[in-house]
């Protein structure tokens, strides 16, 4: 056996164990959940009776599922553009700072590394009515009407989106900053010599060259908002996704079906639908946004 073949064989031997572990942890549960979605298993009984597509028909007839699906899409539509635009703006500002840039990076990344449960409860406290809630106290102090936030069906979901945006900003700013520092300065200097102003440099040079970073963050943030759970569970009354299901996302619907109603077949069918939605949106985003730019 040649030395090169020995190196390849050794590499495969080292990779085989984590690969087997990954397949067992990731793919086996996914395939098993797909199988369970065609049964009426209730987690207590050992019997798993095959019921075909009955669970899929059942959940689409369930009004709570339809509300949860719509809420999940609203989280994505409201949250992802705000995170991407705000973090890009902050990264552009930070990229121009020479002093204390590391300190500003740390300040922005702290919410991301803070446990999400703690963040959710702090924001829940901040959204409380006066005199407890900090936000309402501030609004009262500057003469603005106070808000009902988490107790209002119209304001609850945007309030949770705001919390999630605040958490995700730090991570996206760091990734955008890394992307900005890979852009050759010669391109920007050449554009300025040709008479381009700041807006033209941003639109014609910076943003096109940041396209791979924008695609990556858009896909990742879409997946995060599609799988939103912890914030809703901790910020709504008794983790119900209320008021009146106005904040309930698909993941919370799946959790309640699986571990409160013990309808594992229905929960698995909803899980399969969520997986297909994430897969479809991710593939669509990669096809639409992933454009190669060369100068």
PDB file of N, CA and C in Angstrom, residues 52-132:
ATOM      1  N   UNK A  52     -51.944   5.856   7.640  1.00  0.00           N
ATOM      2  CA  UNK A  52     -51.739   6.558   6.372  1.00  0.00           C
ATOM      3  C   UNK A  52     -51.530   8.050   6.566  1.00  0.00           C
ATOM      4  N   UNK A  53     -52.180   8.859   5.722  1.00  0.00           N
ATOM      5  CA  UNK A  53     -51.994  10.324   5.783  1.00  0.00           C
ATOM      6  C   UNK A  53     -53.032  10.996   6.685  1.00  0.00           C
ATOM      7  N   UNK A  54     -53.670  10.204   7.524  1.00  0.00           N
ATOM      8  CA  UNK A  54     -54.731  10.753   8.390  1.00  0.00           C
ATOM      9  C   UNK A  54     -54.238  11.893   9.269  1.00  0.00           C
ATOM     10  N   UNK A  55     -53.003  11.772   9.813  1.00  0.00           N
ATOM     11  CA  UNK A  55     -52.479  12.832  10.677  1.00  0.00           C
ATOM     12  C   UNK A  55     -52.263  14.131   9.912  1.00  0.00           C
ATOM     13  N   UNK A  56     -51.821  14.021   8.655  1.00  0.00           N
ATOM     14  CA  UNK A  56     -51.603  15.220   7.833  1.00  0.00           C
ATOM     15  C   UNK A  56     -52.927  15.915   7.538  1.00  0.00           C
ATOM     16  N   UNK A  57     -53.952  15.117   7.213  1.00  0.00           N
ATOM     17  CA  UNK A  57     -55.276  15.692   6.958  1.00  0.00           C
ATOM     18  C   UNK A  57     -55.808  16.364   8.226  1.00  0.00           C
ATOM     19  N   UNK A  58     -55.579  15.690   9.351  1.00  0.00           N
ATOM     20  CA  UNK A  58     -56.092  16.172  10.636  1.00  0.00           C
ATOM     21  C   UNK A  58     -55.480  17.527  11.024  1.00  0.00           C
ATOM     22  N   UNK A  59     -54.175  17.673  10.846  1.00  0.00           N
ATOM     23  CA  UNK A  59     -53.564  18.930  11.294  1.00  0.00           C
ATOM     24  C   UNK A  59     -53.938  20.094  10.375  1.00  0.00           C
ATOM     25  N   UNK A  60     -54.130  19.820   9.090  1.00  0.00           N
ATOM     26  CA  UNK A  60     -54.542  20.917   8.205  1.00  0.00           C
ATOM     27  C   UNK A  60     -55.990  21.327   8.468  1.00  0.00           C
ATOM     28  N   UNK A  61     -56.769  20.452   9.103  1.00  0.00           N
ATOM     29  CA  UNK A  61     -58.131  20.814   9.509  1.00  0.00           C
ATOM     30  C   UNK A  61     -58.144  21.487  10.883  1.00  0.00           C
ATOM     31  N   UNK A  62     -56.992  21.467  11.568  1.00  0.00           N
ATOM     32  CA  UNK A  62     -56.888  22.051  12.897  1.00  0.00           C
ATOM     33  C   UNK A  62     -56.608  23.553  12.774  1.00  0.00           C
ATOM     34  N   UNK A  63     -57.506  24.369  13.308  1.00  0.00           N
ATOM     35  CA  UNK A  63     -57.346  25.821  13.201  1.00  0.00           C
ATOM     36  C   UNK A  63     -56.098  26.306  13.930  1.00  0.00           C
ATOM     37  N   UNK A  64     -55.771  25.679  15.070  1.00  0.00           N
ATOM     38  CA  UNK A  64     -54.588  26.096  15.834  1.00  0.00           C
ATOM     39  C   UNK A  64     -53.314  25.863  15.014  1.00  0.00           C
ATOM     40  N   UNK A  65     -53.267  24.746  14.263  1.00  0.00           N
ATOM     41  CA  UNK A  65     -52.101  24.490  13.407  1.00  0.00           C
ATOM     42  C   UNK A  65     -51.975  25.583  12.348  1.00  0.00           C
ATOM     43  N   UNK A  66     -53.093  25.948  11.725  1.00  0.00           N
ATOM     44  CA  UNK A  66     -53.044  26.973  10.674  1.00  0.00           C
ATOM     45  C   UNK A  66     -52.586  28.319  11.265  1.00  0.00           C
ATOM     46  N   UNK A  67     -53.077  28.637  12.465  1.00  0.00           N
ATOM     47  CA  UNK A  67     -52.643  29.884  13.126  1.00  0.00           C
ATOM     48  C   UNK A  67     -51.140  29.815  13.431  1.00  0.00           C
ATOM     49  N   UNK A  68     -50.682  28.664  13.933  1.00  0.00           N
ATOM     50  CA  UNK A  68     -49.256  28.499  14.268  1.00  0.00           C
ATOM     51  C   UNK A  68     -48.385  28.629  13.027  1.00  0.00           C
ATOM     52  N   UNK A  69     -48.837  28.034  11.928  1.00  0.00           N
ATOM     53  CA  UNK A  69     -48.093  28.125  10.666  1.00  0.00           C
ATOM     54  C   UNK A  69     -48.001  29.583  10.204  1.00  0.00           C
ATOM     55  N   UNK A  70     -49.116  30.304  10.284  1.00  0.00           N
ATOM     56  CA  UNK A  70     -49.141  31.714   9.882  1.00  0.00           C
ATOM     57  C   UNK A  70     -48.256  32.549  10.797  1.00  0.00           C
ATOM     58  N   UNK A  71     -48.318  32.275  12.109  1.00  0.00           N
ATOM     59  CA  UNK A  71     -47.455  32.998  13.060  1.00  0.00           C
ATOM     60  C   UNK A  71     -45.982  32.771  12.762  1.00  0.00           C
ATOM     61  N   UNK A  72     -45.627  31.522  12.434  1.00  0.00           N
ATOM     62  CA  UNK A  72     -44.226  31.199  12.132  1.00  0.00           C
ATOM     63  C   UNK A  72     -43.729  32.000  10.930  1.00  0.00           C
ATOM     64  N   UNK A  73     -44.560  32.088   9.913  1.00  0.00           N
ATOM     65  CA  UNK A  73     -44.177  32.878   8.737  1.00  0.00           C
ATOM     66  C   UNK A  73     -44.069  34.360   9.085  1.00  0.00           C
ATOM     67  N   UNK A  74     -44.929  34.839   9.991  1.00  0.00           N
ATOM     68  CA  UNK A  74     -44.838  36.241  10.407  1.00  0.00           C
ATOM     69  C   UNK A  74     -43.538  36.509  11.164  1.00  0.00           C
ATOM     70  N   UNK A  75     -43.109  35.555  11.995  1.00  0.00           N
ATOM     71  CA  UNK A  75     -41.815  35.718  12.683  1.00  0.00           C
ATOM     72  C   UNK A  75     -40.698  35.903  11.660  1.00  0.00           C
ATOM     73  N   UNK A  76     -40.720  35.093  10.596  1.00  0.00           N
ATOM     74  CA  UNK A  76     -39.665  35.168   9.578  1.00  0.00           C
ATOM     75  C   UNK A  76     -39.739  36.489   8.821  1.00  0.00           C
ATOM     76  N   UNK A  77     -40.946  36.844   8.386  1.00  0.00           N
ATOM     77  CA  UNK A  77     -41.111  38.050   7.550  1.00  0.00           C
ATOM     78  C   UNK A  77     -40.759  39.318   8.325  1.00  0.00           C
ATOM     79  N   UNK A  78     -41.137  39.350   9.608  1.00  0.00           N
ATOM     80  CA  UNK A  78     -40.836  40.541  10.418  1.00  0.00           C
ATOM     81  C   UNK A  78     -39.391  40.548  10.919  1.00  0.00           C
ATOM     82  N   UNK A  79     -38.877  39.391  11.290  1.00  0.00           N
ATOM     83  CA  UNK A  79     -37.593  39.334  11.977  1.00  0.00           C
ATOM     84  C   UNK A  79     -36.374  39.345  11.083  1.00  0.00           C
ATOM     85  N   UNK A  80     -36.368  38.523  10.035  1.00  0.00           N
ATOM     86  CA  UNK A  80     -35.140  38.351   9.236  1.00  0.00           C
ATOM     87  C   UNK A  80     -34.691  39.649   8.552  1.00  0.00           C
ATOM     88  N   UNK A  81     -35.566  40.382   7.841  1.00  0.00           N
ATOM     89  CA  UNK A  81     -35.085  41.626   7.208  1.00  0.00           C
ATOM     90  C   UNK A  81     -34.558  42.635   8.218  1.00  0.00           C
ATOM     91  N   UNK A  82     -35.223  42.739   9.374  1.00  0.00           N
ATOM     92  CA  UNK A  82     -34.782  43.718  10.382  1.00  0.00           C
ATOM     93  C   UNK A  82     -33.397  43.342  10.908  1.00  0.00           C
ATOM     94  N   UNK A  83     -33.180  42.063  11.199  1.00  0.00           N
ATOM     95  CA  UNK A  83     -31.865  41.622  11.698  1.00  0.00           C
ATOM     96  C   UNK A  83     -30.775  41.902  10.664  1.00  0.00           C
ATOM     97  N   UNK A  84     -31.030  41.534   9.417  1.00  0.00           N
ATOM     98  CA  UNK A  84     -30.003  41.687   8.376  1.00  0.00           C
ATOM     99  C   UNK A  84     -29.674  43.156   8.141  1.00  0.00           C
ATOM    100  N   UNK A  85     -30.697  43.996   8.008  1.00  0.00           N
ATOM    101  CA  UNK A  85     -30.456  45.418   7.697  1.00  0.00           C
ATOM    102  C   UNK A  85     -29.782  46.133   8.881  1.00  0.00           C
ATOM    103  N   UNK A  86     -30.306  45.918  10.090  1.00  0.00           N
ATOM    104  CA  UNK A  86     -29.722  46.574  11.259  1.00  0.00           C
ATOM    105  C   UNK A  86     -28.276  46.139  11.504  1.00  0.00           C
ATOM    106  N   UNK A  87     -28.028  44.831  11.400  1.00  0.00           N
ATOM    107  CA  UNK A  87     -26.670  44.341  11.666  1.00  0.00           C
ATOM    108  C   UNK A  87     -25.694  44.809  10.596  1.00  0.00           C
ATOM    109  N   UNK A  88     -26.146  44.897   9.344  1.00  0.00           N
ATOM    110  CA  UNK A  88     -25.270  45.421   8.283  1.00  0.00           C
ATOM    111  C   UNK A  88     -24.935  46.880   8.553  1.00  0.00           C
ATOM    112  N   UNK A  89     -25.946  47.665   8.951  1.00  0.00           N
ATOM    113  CA  UNK A  89     -25.707  49.076   9.255  1.00  0.00           C
ATOM    114  C   UNK A  89     -24.728  49.251  10.406  1.00  0.00           C
ATOM    115  N   UNK A  90     -24.924  48.467  11.456  1.00  0.00           N
ATOM    116  CA  UNK A  90     -24.020  48.556  12.609  1.00  0.00           C
ATOM    117  C   UNK A  90     -22.603  48.120  12.248  1.00  0.00           C
ATOM    118  N   UNK A  91     -22.512  47.059  11.427  1.00  0.00           N
ATOM    119  CA  UNK A  91     -21.186  46.576  11.024  1.00  0.00           C
ATOM    120  C   UNK A  91     -20.453  47.625  10.186  1.00  0.00           C
ATOM    121  N   UNK A  92     -21.191  48.314   9.304  1.00  0.00           N
ATOM    122  CA  UNK A  92     -20.564  49.372   8.501  1.00  0.00           C
ATOM    123  C   UNK A  92     -20.059  50.501   9.391  1.00  0.00           C
ATOM    124  N   UNK A  93     -20.833  50.857  10.412  1.00  0.00           N
ATOM    125  CA  UNK A  93     -20.391  51.906  11.336  1.00  0.00           C
ATOM    126  C   UNK A  93     -19.175  51.458  12.142  1.00  0.00           C
ATOM    127  N   UNK A  94     -19.232  50.224  12.657  1.00  0.00           N
ATOM    128  CA  UNK A  94     -18.115  49.716  13.463  1.00  0.00           C
ATOM    129  C   UNK A  94     -16.848  49.563  12.640  1.00  0.00           C
ATOM    130  N   UNK A  95     -17.016  49.263  11.346  1.00  0.00           N
ATOM    131  CA  UNK A  95     -15.845  49.071  10.483  1.00  0.00           C
ATOM    132  C   UNK A  95     -15.049  50.362  10.297  1.00  0.00           C
ATOM    133  N   UNK A  96     -15.731  51.500  10.514  1.00  0.00           N
ATOM    134  CA  UNK A  96     -15.049  52.789  10.372  1.00  0.00           C
ATOM    135  C   UNK A  96     -14.418  53.276  11.670  1.00  0.00           C
ATOM    136  N   UNK A  97     -14.689  52.552  12.762  1.00  0.00           N
ATOM    137  CA  UNK A  97     -14.153  52.958  14.055  1.00  0.00           C
ATOM    138  C   UNK A  97     -12.775  52.330  14.256  1.00  0.00           C
ATOM    139  N   UNK A  98     -11.822  53.146  14.674  1.00  0.00           N
ATOM    140  CA  UNK A  98     -10.479  52.609  14.906  1.00  0.00           C
ATOM    141  C   UNK A  98     -10.213  52.376  16.390  1.00  0.00           C
ATOM    142  N   UNK A  99     -10.864  53.212  17.238  1.00  0.00           N
ATOM    143  CA  UNK A  99     -10.644  53.075  18.682  1.00  0.00           C
ATOM    144  C   UNK A  99     -11.801  52.311  19.323  1.00  0.00           C
ATOM    145  N   UNK A 100     -11.460  51.441  20.265  1.00  0.00           N
ATOM    146  CA  UNK A 100     -12.437  50.690  21.061  1.00  0.00           C
ATOM    147  C   UNK A 100     -13.359  49.804  20.213  1.00  0.00           C
ATOM    148  N   UNK A 101     -12.894  49.401  19.015  1.00  0.00           N
ATOM    149  CA  UNK A 101     -13.751  48.543  18.181  1.00  0.00           C
ATOM    150  C   UNK A 101     -14.027  47.211  18.871  1.00  0.00           C
ATOM    151  N   UNK A 102     -13.013  46.668  19.555  1.00  0.00           N
ATOM    152  CA  UNK A 102     -13.194  45.386  20.250  1.00  0.00           C
ATOM    153  C   UNK A 102     -14.232  45.506  21.359  1.00  0.00           C
ATOM    154  N   UNK A 103     -14.226  46.665  22.043  1.00  0.00           N
ATOM    155  CA  UNK A 103     -15.197  46.884  23.124  1.00  0.00           C
ATOM    156  C   UNK A 103     -16.617  46.913  22.568  1.00  0.00           C
ATOM    157  N   UNK A 104     -16.798  47.630  21.439  1.00  0.00           N
ATOM    158  CA  UNK A 104     -18.127  47.693  20.829  1.00  0.00           C
ATOM    159  C   UNK A 104     -18.578  46.301  20.361  1.00  0.00           C
ATOM    160  N   UNK A 105     -17.663  45.520  19.803  1.00  0.00           N
ATOM    161  CA  UNK A 105     -17.997  44.152  19.370  1.00  0.00           C
ATOM    162  C   UNK A 105     -18.478  43.328  20.563  1.00  0.00           C
ATOM    163  N   UNK A 106     -17.769  43.468  21.681  1.00  0.00           N
ATOM    164  CA  UNK A 106     -18.136  42.715  22.884  1.00  0.00           C
ATOM    165  C   UNK A 106     -19.528  43.112  23.365  1.00  0.00           C
ATOM    166  N   UNK A 107     -19.808  44.420  23.334  1.00  0.00           N
ATOM    167  CA  UNK A 107     -21.115  44.912  23.788  1.00  0.00           C
ATOM    168  C   UNK A 107     -22.234  44.310  22.941  1.00  0.00           C
ATOM    169  N   UNK A 108     -22.019  44.261  21.624  1.00  0.00           N
ATOM    170  CA  UNK A 108     -23.067  43.741  20.738  1.00  0.00           C
ATOM    171  C   UNK A 108     -23.217  42.228  20.817  1.00  0.00           C
ATOM    172  N   UNK A 109     -22.134  41.519  21.157  1.00  0.00           N
ATOM    173  CA  UNK A 109     -22.205  40.060  21.149  1.00  0.00           C
ATOM    174  C   UNK A 109     -22.694  39.494  22.489  1.00  0.00           C
ATOM    175  N   UNK A 110     -22.687  40.319  23.539  1.00  0.00           N
ATOM    176  CA  UNK A 110     -23.124  39.833  24.865  1.00  0.00           C
ATOM    177  C   UNK A 110     -24.541  39.251  24.843  1.00  0.00           C
ATOM    178  N   UNK A 111     -25.534  39.926  24.213  1.00  0.00           N
ATOM    179  CA  UNK A 111     -26.876  39.316  24.194  1.00  0.00           C
ATOM    180  C   UNK A 111     -26.906  37.936  23.546  1.00  0.00           C
ATOM    181  N   UNK A 112     -26.038  37.725  22.529  1.00  0.00           N
ATOM    182  CA  UNK A 112     -26.045  36.441  21.818  1.00  0.00           C
ATOM    183  C   UNK A 112     -25.507  35.308  22.677  1.00  0.00           C
ATOM    184  N   UNK A 113     -24.533  35.620  23.547  1.00  0.00           N
ATOM    185  CA  UNK A 113     -23.933  34.565  24.365  1.00  0.00           C
ATOM    186  C   UNK A 113     -24.645  34.410  25.713  1.00  0.00           C
ATOM    187  N   UNK A 114     -25.614  35.291  25.982  1.00  0.00           N
ATOM    188  CA  UNK A 114     -26.400  35.174  27.211  1.00  0.00           C
ATOM    189  C   UNK A 114     -27.457  34.074  27.032  1.00  0.00           C
ATOM    190  N   UNK A 115     -27.681  33.232  28.052  1.00  0.00           N
ATOM    191  CA  UNK A 115     -28.705  32.189  27.909  1.00  0.00           C
ATOM    192  C   UNK A 115     -30.060  32.774  27.494  1.00  0.00           C
ATOM    193  N   UNK A 116     -30.675  32.147  26.499  1.00  0.00           N
ATOM    194  CA  UNK A 116     -31.904  32.687  25.913  1.00  0.00           C
ATOM    195  C   UNK A 116     -33.062  32.718  26.909  1.00  0.00           C
ATOM    196  N   UNK A 117     -33.071  31.773  27.831  1.00  0.00           N
ATOM    197  CA  UNK A 117     -34.128  31.758  28.843  1.00  0.00           C
ATOM    198  C   UNK A 117     -34.030  33.010  29.725  1.00  0.00           C
ATOM    199  N   UNK A 118     -32.807  33.348  30.124  1.00  0.00           N
ATOM    200  CA  UNK A 118     -32.613  34.541  30.954  1.00  0.00           C
ATOM    201  C   UNK A 118     -33.014  35.799  30.194  1.00  0.00           C
ATOM    202  N   UNK A 119     -32.599  35.883  28.925  1.00  0.00           N
ATOM    203  CA  UNK A 119     -32.960  37.039  28.098  1.00  0.00           C
ATOM    204  C   UNK A 119     -34.479  37.167  28.002  1.00  0.00           C
ATOM    205  N   UNK A 120     -35.159  36.044  27.796  1.00  0.00           N
ATOM    206  CA  UNK A 120     -36.618  36.059  27.630  1.00  0.00           C
ATOM    207  C   UNK A 120     -37.311  36.584  28.882  1.00  0.00           C
ATOM    208  N   UNK A 121     -36.848  36.149  30.047  1.00  0.00           N
ATOM    209  CA  UNK A 121     -37.499  36.583  31.282  1.00  0.00           C
ATOM    210  C   UNK A 121     -37.211  38.045  31.597  1.00  0.00           C
ATOM    211  N   UNK A 122     -36.000  38.515  31.263  1.00  0.00           N
ATOM    212  CA  UNK A 122     -35.688  39.934  31.475  1.00  0.00           C
ATOM    213  C   UNK A 122     -36.576  40.803  30.599  1.00  0.00           C
ATOM    214  N   UNK A 123     -36.713  40.410  29.313  1.00  0.00           N
ATOM    215  CA  UNK A 123     -37.566  41.189  28.410  1.00  0.00           C
ATOM    216  C   UNK A 123     -39.033  41.092  28.827  1.00  0.00           C
ATOM    217  N   UNK A 124     -39.452  39.948  29.349  1.00  0.00           N
ATOM    218  CA  UNK A 124     -40.834  39.816  29.832  1.00  0.00           C
ATOM    219  C   UNK A 124     -41.088  40.802  30.971  1.00  0.00           C
ATOM    220  N   UNK A 125     -40.085  40.926  31.853  1.00  0.00           N
ATOM    221  CA  UNK A 125     -40.206  41.880  32.951  1.00  0.00           C
ATOM    222  C   UNK A 125     -40.219  43.319  32.407  1.00  0.00           C
ATOM    223  N   UNK A 126     -39.386  43.617  31.412  1.00  0.00           N
ATOM    224  CA  UNK A 126     -39.332  44.970  30.845  1.00  0.00           C
ATOM    225  C   UNK A 126     -40.633  45.361  30.161  1.00  0.00           C
ATOM    226  N   UNK A 127     -41.363  44.358  29.640  1.00  0.00           N
ATOM    227  CA  UNK A 127     -42.619  44.645  28.935  1.00  0.00           C
ATOM    228  C   UNK A 127     -43.812  44.805  29.884  1.00  0.00           C
ATOM    229  N   UNK A 128     -43.600  44.614  31.196  1.00  0.00           N
ATOM    230  CA  UNK A 128     -44.728  44.674  32.137  1.00  0.00           C
ATOM    231  C   UNK A 128     -45.348  46.076  32.179  1.00  0.00           C
ATOM    232  N   UNK A 129     -46.567  46.112  32.713  1.00  0.00           N
ATOM    233  CA  UNK A 129     -47.262  47.402  32.859  1.00  0.00           C
ATOM    234  C   UNK A 129     -46.571  48.264  33.925  1.00  0.00           C
ATOM    235  N   UNK A 130     -46.779  49.602  33.919  1.00  0.00           N
ATOM    236  CA  UNK A 130     -46.215  50.470  34.967  1.00  0.00           C
ATOM    237  C   UNK A 130     -46.795  50.101  36.331  1.00  0.00           C
ATOM    238  N   UNK A 131     -46.056  50.207  37.397  1.00  0.00           N
ATOM    239  CA  UNK A 131     -44.699  50.792  37.489  1.00  0.00           C
ATOM    240  C   UNK A 131     -43.595  49.740  37.395  1.00  0.00           C
ATOM    241  N   UNK A 132     -43.922  48.513  36.967  1.00  0.00           N
ATOM    242  CA  UNK A 132     -42.906  47.451  36.941  1.00  0.00           C
ATOM    243  C   UNK A 132     -42.071  47.499  35.657  1.00  0.00           C
TER     244      UNK A 132
END
